[in-house]
Amino acid sequence: MNWSSSFRGRDGSFSVMKTRLIGGRDVSEIGLGCMNLSHAYGVPPTVDEAKTLVRRAAELGVTLFDTAALYGFGKNEELLGRVLIDIRDRVLITSKCGMTGVDGRRVIDGRPDSLRRTLDDSLRRLRVDVIDLYYLHRCDKAVPIEDSVGTLADMVRAGKIRSIGLSEVSAHTLKRAHAVHPIAALQSEYSLWTRNPEIAVLEECRRLNIAFVAFSPLGRGFLAAGVTDPTRLIAGDLRRTMPRFGEPNWTSNRTVLHEWIALSRQSGSTPAQLALAWVLSRAPHVIPIPGTTSIAHLEENLAASTLRVDTTLATEMERIVNRVTVRGSRYPAATQAEIDAEEFPEDSFN
């Protein structure tokens, strides 16, 4: 296998993937979120199809691969372990603890013993001796963040993980955690249609020299024009529970989508490329990790690295898609209650 570090751009030429920093290490400026290779959106691909996609991502220069113990209840980690073992020294593997599958249910558990057990399971499934970046997937509100991060710090000293990350936490929690042990990355949802990190945590990451990893940079597929009729999503698709994809919000959001598609045509890019280029333009410490089950979409996404967003285009993008024009909260009430990250007042459930 020829593991190259280039990809074909919009003009047909090949370009070297640009890099950004996580914990002092260079990674591709667009990573691969691997969750939907095992569950969450639609019918996941077969194992062989998923392996082929991960291999193709590596061929195209992706060096940041994001998984979690929760994804597929371990199957996603096993997938990456099989595919990436031959190029282990060329990629940065990230996984997550603190939210796992127990007896078929999603459970948030930040207790030290649970985190240690999850780590050992992840190491085995990933077929590695050390995980490059290990996130606390969710802040367990029954466990002080200092206790959970202190346990992760012990794992660093034991040589089982190289650096610590946090997911979906507030700037206040980030500062508390960073005081216990340096945090290398914070991961949260960020796109044109989810701007919550701009309240505080994006700036706090910049101030503390922490990478901000943007998951769902394509707005759960909305900004890629991948969802045109939510009623056709299969049973079990997470988006069926998200208020933005349900009525009365969807009727309004569909109008936004039509404008967004028209703008992408005017700009000469696809809707997905335009959305990713916006995220990349926000700050040099921001790294998007779009997910996909399609090699064609993978290649399309990575080509966003060649786009440039000038002030005029950014202004028009933000006029069309913003927290006023997008209707509905990003999570249902029960899920939102589990999240520590800041929310805009109109996103509350009062």
Short mmCIF file of C-alpha atoms in Angstrom, two decimals:
data_model
loop_
_atom_site.label_atom_id
_atom_site.label_comp_id
_atom_site.label_asym_id
_atom_site.label_seq_id
_atom_site.Cartn_x
_atom_site.Cartn_y
_atom_site.Cartn_z
CA MET A 1 0.00 0.00 0.00
CA ASN A 2 1.33 3.43 -0.96
CA TRP A 3 0.48 5.75 1.91
CA SER A 4 0.80 9.18 0.28
CA SER A 5 0.20 12.60 1.81
CA SER A 6 -1.48 14.34 -1.12
CA PHE A 7 -4.95 14.70 -2.57
CA ARG A 8 -6.55 15.96 -5.75
CA GLY A 9 -7.78 19.54 -5.51
CA ARG A 10 -10.64 21.29 -7.33
CA ASP A 11 -8.48 22.01 -10.38
CA GLY A 12 -7.45 18.36 -10.73
CA SER A 13 -3.92 18.90 -9.43
CA PHE A 14 -2.50 17.15 -6.40
CA SER A 15 -1.82 19.14 -3.23
CA VAL A 16 -0.05 18.22 -0.02
CA MET A 17 -2.40 18.19 2.96
CA LYS A 18 -1.72 21.17 5.20
CA THR A 19 -1.22 20.59 8.91
CA ARG A 20 -2.22 22.06 12.25
CA LEU A 21 -1.03 21.34 15.79
CA ILE A 22 -2.41 19.15 18.55
CA GLY A 23 -0.27 18.90 21.66
CA GLY A 24 2.81 19.99 19.75
CA ARG A 25 2.32 17.42 16.99
CA ASP A 26 1.45 18.15 13.36
CA VAL A 27 -1.74 16.53 12.06
CA SER A 28 -3.71 16.98 8.84
CA GLU A 29 -5.82 20.11 9.09
CA ILE A 30 -8.89 18.01 8.27
CA GLY A 31 -9.23 14.79 10.24
CA LEU A 32 -11.66 11.90 9.97
CA GLY A 33 -14.46 11.44 12.47
CA CYS A 34 -15.10 7.71 12.47
CA MET A 35 -18.32 7.41 14.48
CA ASN A 36 -20.69 6.85 11.57
CA LEU A 37 -18.60 3.98 10.25
CA SER A 38 -20.18 2.00 13.10
CA HIS A 39 -23.42 3.72 14.10
CA ALA A 40 -25.45 6.94 14.48
CA TYR A 41 -26.42 8.04 10.95
CA GLY A 42 -28.25 5.70 8.63
CA VAL A 43 -27.07 2.17 7.91
CA PRO A 44 -23.34 1.83 8.62
CA PRO A 45 -21.12 0.38 5.90
CA THR A 46 -19.88 -3.19 6.03
CA VAL A 47 -16.62 -3.77 7.85
CA ASP A 48 -14.79 -4.20 4.54
CA GLU A 49 -16.27 -0.98 3.16
CA ALA A 50 -15.31 0.88 6.34
CA LYS A 51 -11.75 -0.46 6.16
CA THR A 52 -11.47 0.69 2.56
CA LEU A 53 -12.61 4.19 3.48
CA VAL A 54 -10.14 4.51 6.36
CA ARG A 55 -7.31 3.30 4.13
CA ARG A 56 -8.28 5.81 1.48
CA ALA A 57 -8.29 8.62 4.03
CA ALA A 58 -4.73 7.69 5.01
CA GLU A 59 -3.68 7.54 1.36
CA LEU A 60 -5.02 11.07 0.89
CA GLY A 61 -2.97 12.44 3.75
CA VAL A 62 -5.34 12.26 6.72
CA THR A 63 -3.30 11.70 9.88
CA LEU A 64 -5.93 12.42 12.54
CA PHE A 65 -8.42 9.62 13.21
CA ASP A 66 -11.09 10.10 15.87
CA THR A 67 -12.93 7.23 17.57
CA ALA A 68 -14.38 6.41 21.00
CA ALA A 69 -15.17 3.45 23.20
CA LEU A 70 -18.86 4.30 22.71
CA TYR A 71 -18.88 4.10 18.92
CA GLY A 72 -20.35 0.78 17.95
CA PHE A 73 -19.73 -0.26 21.58
CA GLY A 74 -16.06 -0.94 20.77
CA LYS A 75 -16.43 -2.03 17.14
CA ASN A 76 -15.18 1.32 15.84
CA GLU A 77 -11.95 1.05 17.81
CA GLU A 78 -11.49 -2.51 16.57
CA LEU A 79 -11.91 -1.27 12.98
CA LEU A 80 -9.20 1.37 13.34
CA GLY A 81 -6.95 -1.07 15.15
CA ARG A 82 -7.04 -3.43 12.18
CA VAL A 83 -6.51 -0.77 9.50
CA LEU A 84 -4.00 1.60 11.09
CA ILE A 85 -1.63 -0.91 12.67
CA ASP A 86 0.69 -0.87 9.63
CA ILE A 87 1.05 2.92 9.68
CA ARG A 88 0.84 3.47 13.43
CA ASP A 89 3.85 5.80 13.48
CA ARG A 90 2.36 8.08 10.79
CA VAL A 91 -1.02 8.85 12.34
CA LEU A 92 -2.46 10.32 15.50
CA ILE A 93 -5.18 8.12 16.99
CA THR A 94 -7.65 9.65 19.41
CA SER A 95 -10.26 7.85 21.47
CA LYS A 96 -12.54 8.67 24.36
CA CYS A 97 -13.61 7.37 27.75
CA GLY A 98 -16.28 8.34 30.24
CA MET A 99 -19.23 7.47 28.00
CA THR A 100 -19.56 3.83 27.03
CA GLY A 101 -22.06 1.12 26.21
CA VAL A 102 -23.21 -0.96 29.15
CA ASP A 103 -25.74 -3.75 28.50
CA GLY A 104 -26.73 -2.06 25.25
CA ARG A 105 -27.21 1.38 26.84
CA ARG A 106 -25.15 4.56 26.68
CA VAL A 107 -23.78 5.34 30.15
CA ILE A 108 -21.81 8.38 31.35
CA ASP A 109 -19.32 7.31 34.00
CA GLY A 110 -16.27 9.39 34.94
CA ARG A 111 -15.24 7.41 38.00
CA PRO A 112 -11.51 6.58 38.10
CA ASP A 113 -11.97 2.80 38.09
CA SER A 114 -14.29 3.00 35.09
CA LEU A 115 -11.86 5.20 33.16
CA ARG A 116 -8.98 2.82 33.82
CA ARG A 117 -11.01 -0.16 32.68
CA THR A 118 -12.18 1.62 29.54
CA LEU A 119 -8.61 2.58 28.67
CA ASP A 120 -7.34 -0.98 28.94
CA ASP A 121 -10.20 -2.17 26.72
CA SER A 122 -9.44 0.58 24.19
CA LEU A 123 -5.74 -0.27 24.05
CA ARG A 124 -6.60 -3.87 23.30
CA ARG A 125 -9.14 -3.04 20.60
CA LEU A 126 -6.88 -0.46 18.95
CA ARG A 127 -3.92 -2.88 19.09
CA VAL A 128 -1.60 -0.22 20.49
CA ASP A 129 0.50 0.25 23.61
CA VAL A 130 -0.31 3.94 23.90
CA ILE A 131 -3.16 6.17 22.68
CA ASP A 132 -1.97 9.51 21.31
CA LEU A 133 -4.86 11.63 22.57
CA TYR A 134 -7.48 10.37 25.02
CA TYR A 135 -10.59 12.45 25.64
CA LEU A 136 -13.01 12.48 28.52
CA HIS A 137 -16.07 12.03 26.30
CA ARG A 138 -18.48 13.66 28.72
CA CYS A 139 -18.09 15.33 32.07
CA ASP A 140 -19.78 13.12 34.66
CA LYS A 141 -21.65 15.63 36.83
CA ALA A 142 -21.45 13.22 39.77
CA VAL A 143 -17.64 13.19 39.65
CA PRO A 144 -15.45 16.32 40.06
CA ILE A 145 -13.60 17.07 36.84
CA GLU A 146 -10.39 17.16 38.89
CA ASP A 147 -10.86 13.48 39.80
CA SER A 148 -11.48 12.34 36.24
CA VAL A 149 -8.61 14.37 34.78
CA GLY A 150 -6.36 13.32 37.65
CA THR A 151 -6.97 9.70 36.65
CA LEU A 152 -6.13 10.51 33.04
CA ALA A 153 -2.94 12.22 34.25
CA ASP A 154 -2.01 8.98 36.01
CA MET A 155 -2.48 7.22 32.66
CA VAL A 156 -0.07 9.67 31.03
CA ARG A 157 2.55 8.97 33.71
CA ALA A 158 1.99 5.24 33.21
CA GLY A 159 2.76 5.65 29.49
CA LYS A 160 -0.68 4.48 28.34
CA ILE A 161 -1.75 7.80 26.81
CA ARG A 162 0.31 10.67 25.45
CA SER A 163 -2.04 13.59 25.98
CA ILE A 164 -5.45 14.44 27.45
CA GLY A 165 -8.51 15.92 25.78
CA LEU A 166 -12.00 16.97 26.85
CA SER A 167 -15.28 16.87 24.95
CA GLU A 168 -18.32 19.16 25.23
CA VAL A 169 -17.18 21.12 28.29
CA SER A 170 -17.39 24.80 29.21
CA ALA A 171 -14.51 27.25 29.44
CA HIS A 172 -14.83 27.14 33.22
CA THR A 173 -14.49 23.36 33.32
CA LEU A 174 -11.62 23.51 30.85
CA LYS A 175 -9.69 25.86 33.13
CA ARG A 176 -10.28 23.60 36.15
CA ALA A 177 -9.09 20.57 34.20
CA HIS A 178 -6.06 22.37 32.76
CA ALA A 179 -4.96 23.27 36.27
CA VAL A 180 -4.71 19.54 37.08
CA HIS A 181 -2.88 18.51 33.90
CA PRO A 182 -2.25 20.26 30.56
CA ILE A 183 -5.12 19.69 28.14
CA ALA A 184 -4.04 19.17 24.53
CA ALA A 185 -7.41 19.41 22.80
CA LEU A 186 -11.04 20.24 23.40
CA GLN A 187 -13.65 18.71 21.13
CA SER A 188 -17.12 20.14 20.62
CA GLU A 189 -19.72 20.58 17.90
CA TYR A 190 -18.89 23.59 15.75
CA SER A 191 -20.17 24.73 12.38
CA LEU A 192 -22.07 27.60 10.85
CA TRP A 193 -25.26 26.24 12.39
CA THR A 194 -23.77 25.53 15.84
CA ARG A 195 -21.83 28.56 17.06
CA ASN A 196 -21.87 27.85 20.81
CA PRO A 197 -18.05 27.53 21.11
CA GLU A 198 -17.82 31.21 20.20
CA ILE A 199 -19.40 32.11 23.54
CA ALA A 200 -16.20 31.37 25.47
CA VAL A 201 -14.45 28.06 24.92
CA LEU A 202 -12.97 28.79 21.49
CA GLU A 203 -11.14 31.83 22.84
CA GLU A 204 -10.12 29.98 26.01
CA CYS A 205 -8.52 27.27 23.88
CA ARG A 206 -6.58 29.92 21.97
CA ARG A 207 -5.44 31.54 25.19
CA LEU A 208 -4.23 28.25 26.68
CA ASN A 209 -2.70 27.00 23.40
CA ILE A 210 -5.19 24.12 23.18
CA ALA A 211 -6.38 22.70 19.86
CA PHE A 212 -10.10 22.97 19.23
CA VAL A 213 -11.41 19.92 17.38
CA ALA A 214 -14.72 20.61 15.63
CA PHE A 215 -17.00 17.60 15.34
CA SER A 216 -20.07 17.71 13.08
CA PRO A 217 -18.56 20.60 11.05
CA LEU A 218 -21.12 19.79 8.34
CA GLY A 219 -24.07 20.31 10.68
CA ARG A 220 -25.00 16.62 10.96
CA GLY A 221 -25.07 16.49 7.16
CA PHE A 222 -27.35 19.53 6.81
CA LEU A 223 -24.61 21.81 5.44
CA ALA A 224 -23.53 19.10 2.99
CA ALA A 225 -27.10 19.01 1.66
CA GLY A 226 -27.15 15.41 2.81
CA VAL A 227 -30.54 15.68 4.52
CA THR A 228 -33.34 17.08 2.39
CA ASP A 229 -36.23 15.20 4.00
CA PRO A 230 -35.72 14.11 7.64
CA THR A 231 -38.82 11.91 7.52
CA ARG A 232 -36.88 9.57 5.23
CA LEU A 233 -34.12 8.99 7.80
CA ILE A 234 -34.15 5.40 9.00
CA ALA A 235 -35.32 4.43 12.47
CA GLY A 236 -32.41 4.73 14.88
CA ASP A 237 -30.74 7.62 13.06
CA LEU A 238 -29.76 10.07 15.81
CA ARG A 239 -30.98 13.03 13.80
CA ARG A 240 -34.58 11.86 14.16
CA THR A 241 -34.35 12.92 17.84
CA MET A 242 -32.75 16.32 17.16
CA PRO A 243 -35.15 19.28 17.21
CA ARG A 244 -33.60 20.97 14.17
CA PHE A 245 -34.66 18.07 11.97
CA GLY A 246 -38.23 17.96 13.28
CA GLU A 247 -41.24 20.19 12.84
CA PRO A 248 -41.97 23.02 13.14
CA ASN A 249 -38.23 23.77 12.86
CA TRP A 250 -37.50 21.82 9.68
CA THR A 251 -39.83 23.86 7.47
CA SER A 252 -37.86 26.98 8.37
CA ASN A 253 -34.46 25.28 8.15
CA ARG A 254 -35.28 23.89 4.71
CA THR A 255 -35.45 27.48 3.42
CA VAL A 256 -31.99 28.11 4.86
CA LEU A 257 -30.72 24.98 3.13
CA HIS A 258 -31.99 26.14 -0.27
CA GLU A 259 -30.14 29.46 0.11
CA TRP A 260 -27.01 27.66 1.24
CA ILE A 261 -26.99 25.36 -1.78
CA ALA A 262 -27.43 28.35 -4.09
CA LEU A 263 -24.47 30.12 -2.49
CA SER A 264 -22.24 27.08 -2.90
CA ARG A 265 -23.06 26.98 -6.61
CA GLN A 266 -22.21 30.65 -6.96
CA SER A 267 -18.88 30.09 -5.19
CA GLY A 268 -17.95 27.15 -7.41
CA SER A 269 -17.71 24.67 -4.56
CA THR A 270 -19.95 22.02 -3.07
CA PRO A 271 -22.05 22.78 0.04
CA ALA A 272 -19.80 20.52 2.15
CA GLN A 273 -16.60 22.16 0.93
CA LEU A 274 -17.97 25.60 1.64
CA ALA A 275 -18.95 24.63 5.18
CA LEU A 276 -15.56 23.06 5.93
CA ALA A 277 -13.67 26.00 4.46
CA TRP A 278 -15.57 28.29 6.85
CA VAL A 279 -14.57 26.19 9.87
CA LEU A 280 -10.94 26.13 8.73
CA SER A 281 -10.99 29.91 8.34
CA ARG A 282 -12.07 30.56 11.92
CA ALA A 283 -8.66 30.21 13.58
CA PRO A 284 -5.43 28.23 13.12
CA HIS A 285 -6.09 26.14 16.24
CA VAL A 286 -9.43 24.82 14.87
CA ILE A 287 -9.38 21.34 13.28
CA PRO A 288 -12.57 19.90 11.74
CA ILE A 289 -13.18 16.14 11.74
CA PRO A 290 -16.04 15.46 9.29
CA GLY A 291 -17.29 11.92 9.08
CA THR A 292 -18.56 10.06 6.05
CA THR A 293 -19.27 6.56 4.78
CA SER A 294 -18.57 7.53 1.16
CA ILE A 295 -15.14 7.68 -0.47
CA ALA A 296 -16.46 10.23 -2.96
CA HIS A 297 -17.58 12.46 -0.08
CA LEU A 298 -14.27 11.89 1.72
CA GLU A 299 -12.35 13.16 -1.30
CA GLU A 300 -14.79 16.07 -1.67
CA ASN A 301 -14.33 17.03 1.98
CA LEU A 302 -10.54 16.97 1.88
CA ALA A 303 -10.51 19.21 -1.20
CA ALA A 304 -11.97 21.95 1.04
CA SER A 305 -8.40 22.46 2.22
CA THR A 306 -7.72 24.22 -1.11
CA LEU A 307 -10.51 26.79 -0.71
CA ARG A 308 -10.11 30.32 0.55
CA VAL A 309 -12.87 32.22 2.33
CA ASP A 310 -12.61 35.98 1.87
CA THR A 311 -14.51 38.53 3.91
CA THR A 312 -17.28 38.97 1.37
CA LEU A 313 -17.96 35.25 1.10
CA ALA A 314 -17.78 34.74 4.87
CA THR A 315 -20.28 37.55 5.42
CA GLU A 316 -22.73 35.98 2.99
CA MET A 317 -22.29 32.52 4.51
CA GLU A 318 -22.97 33.86 7.99
CA ARG A 319 -25.97 35.86 6.78
CA ILE A 320 -27.61 32.70 5.48
CA VAL A 321 -26.69 30.27 8.27
CA ASN A 322 -26.52 31.61 11.80
CA ARG A 323 -28.03 31.02 15.21
CA VAL A 324 -31.04 33.20 14.35
CA THR A 325 -31.89 31.71 10.96
CA VAL A 326 -31.41 28.11 12.17
CA ARG A 327 -34.38 26.99 14.23
CA GLY A 328 -34.27 24.48 17.06
CA SER A 329 -31.78 23.29 19.64
CA ARG A 330 -28.98 20.95 18.63
CA TYR A 331 -29.93 18.20 21.13
CA PRO A 332 -33.19 17.00 22.69
CA ALA A 333 -33.74 18.11 26.28
CA ALA A 334 -32.53 14.90 27.95
CA THR A 335 -29.25 14.90 26.02
CA GLN A 336 -28.75 18.64 26.49
CA ALA A 337 -28.95 18.15 30.25
CA GLU A 338 -25.84 15.95 30.04
CA ILE A 339 -23.76 18.60 28.26
CA ASP A 340 -21.46 20.94 30.16
CA ALA A 341 -20.75 23.30 27.24
CA GLU A 342 -22.09 26.85 27.09
CA GLU A 343 -25.38 27.44 25.28
CA PHE A 344 -26.99 30.59 23.92
CA PRO A 345 -30.10 31.69 25.88
CA GLU A 346 -32.49 30.83 23.06
CA ASP A 347 -31.11 27.29 23.03
CA SER A 348 -32.31 26.68 26.59
CA PHE A 349 -35.31 24.53 27.39
CA ASN A 350 -36.99 26.89 29.83
#
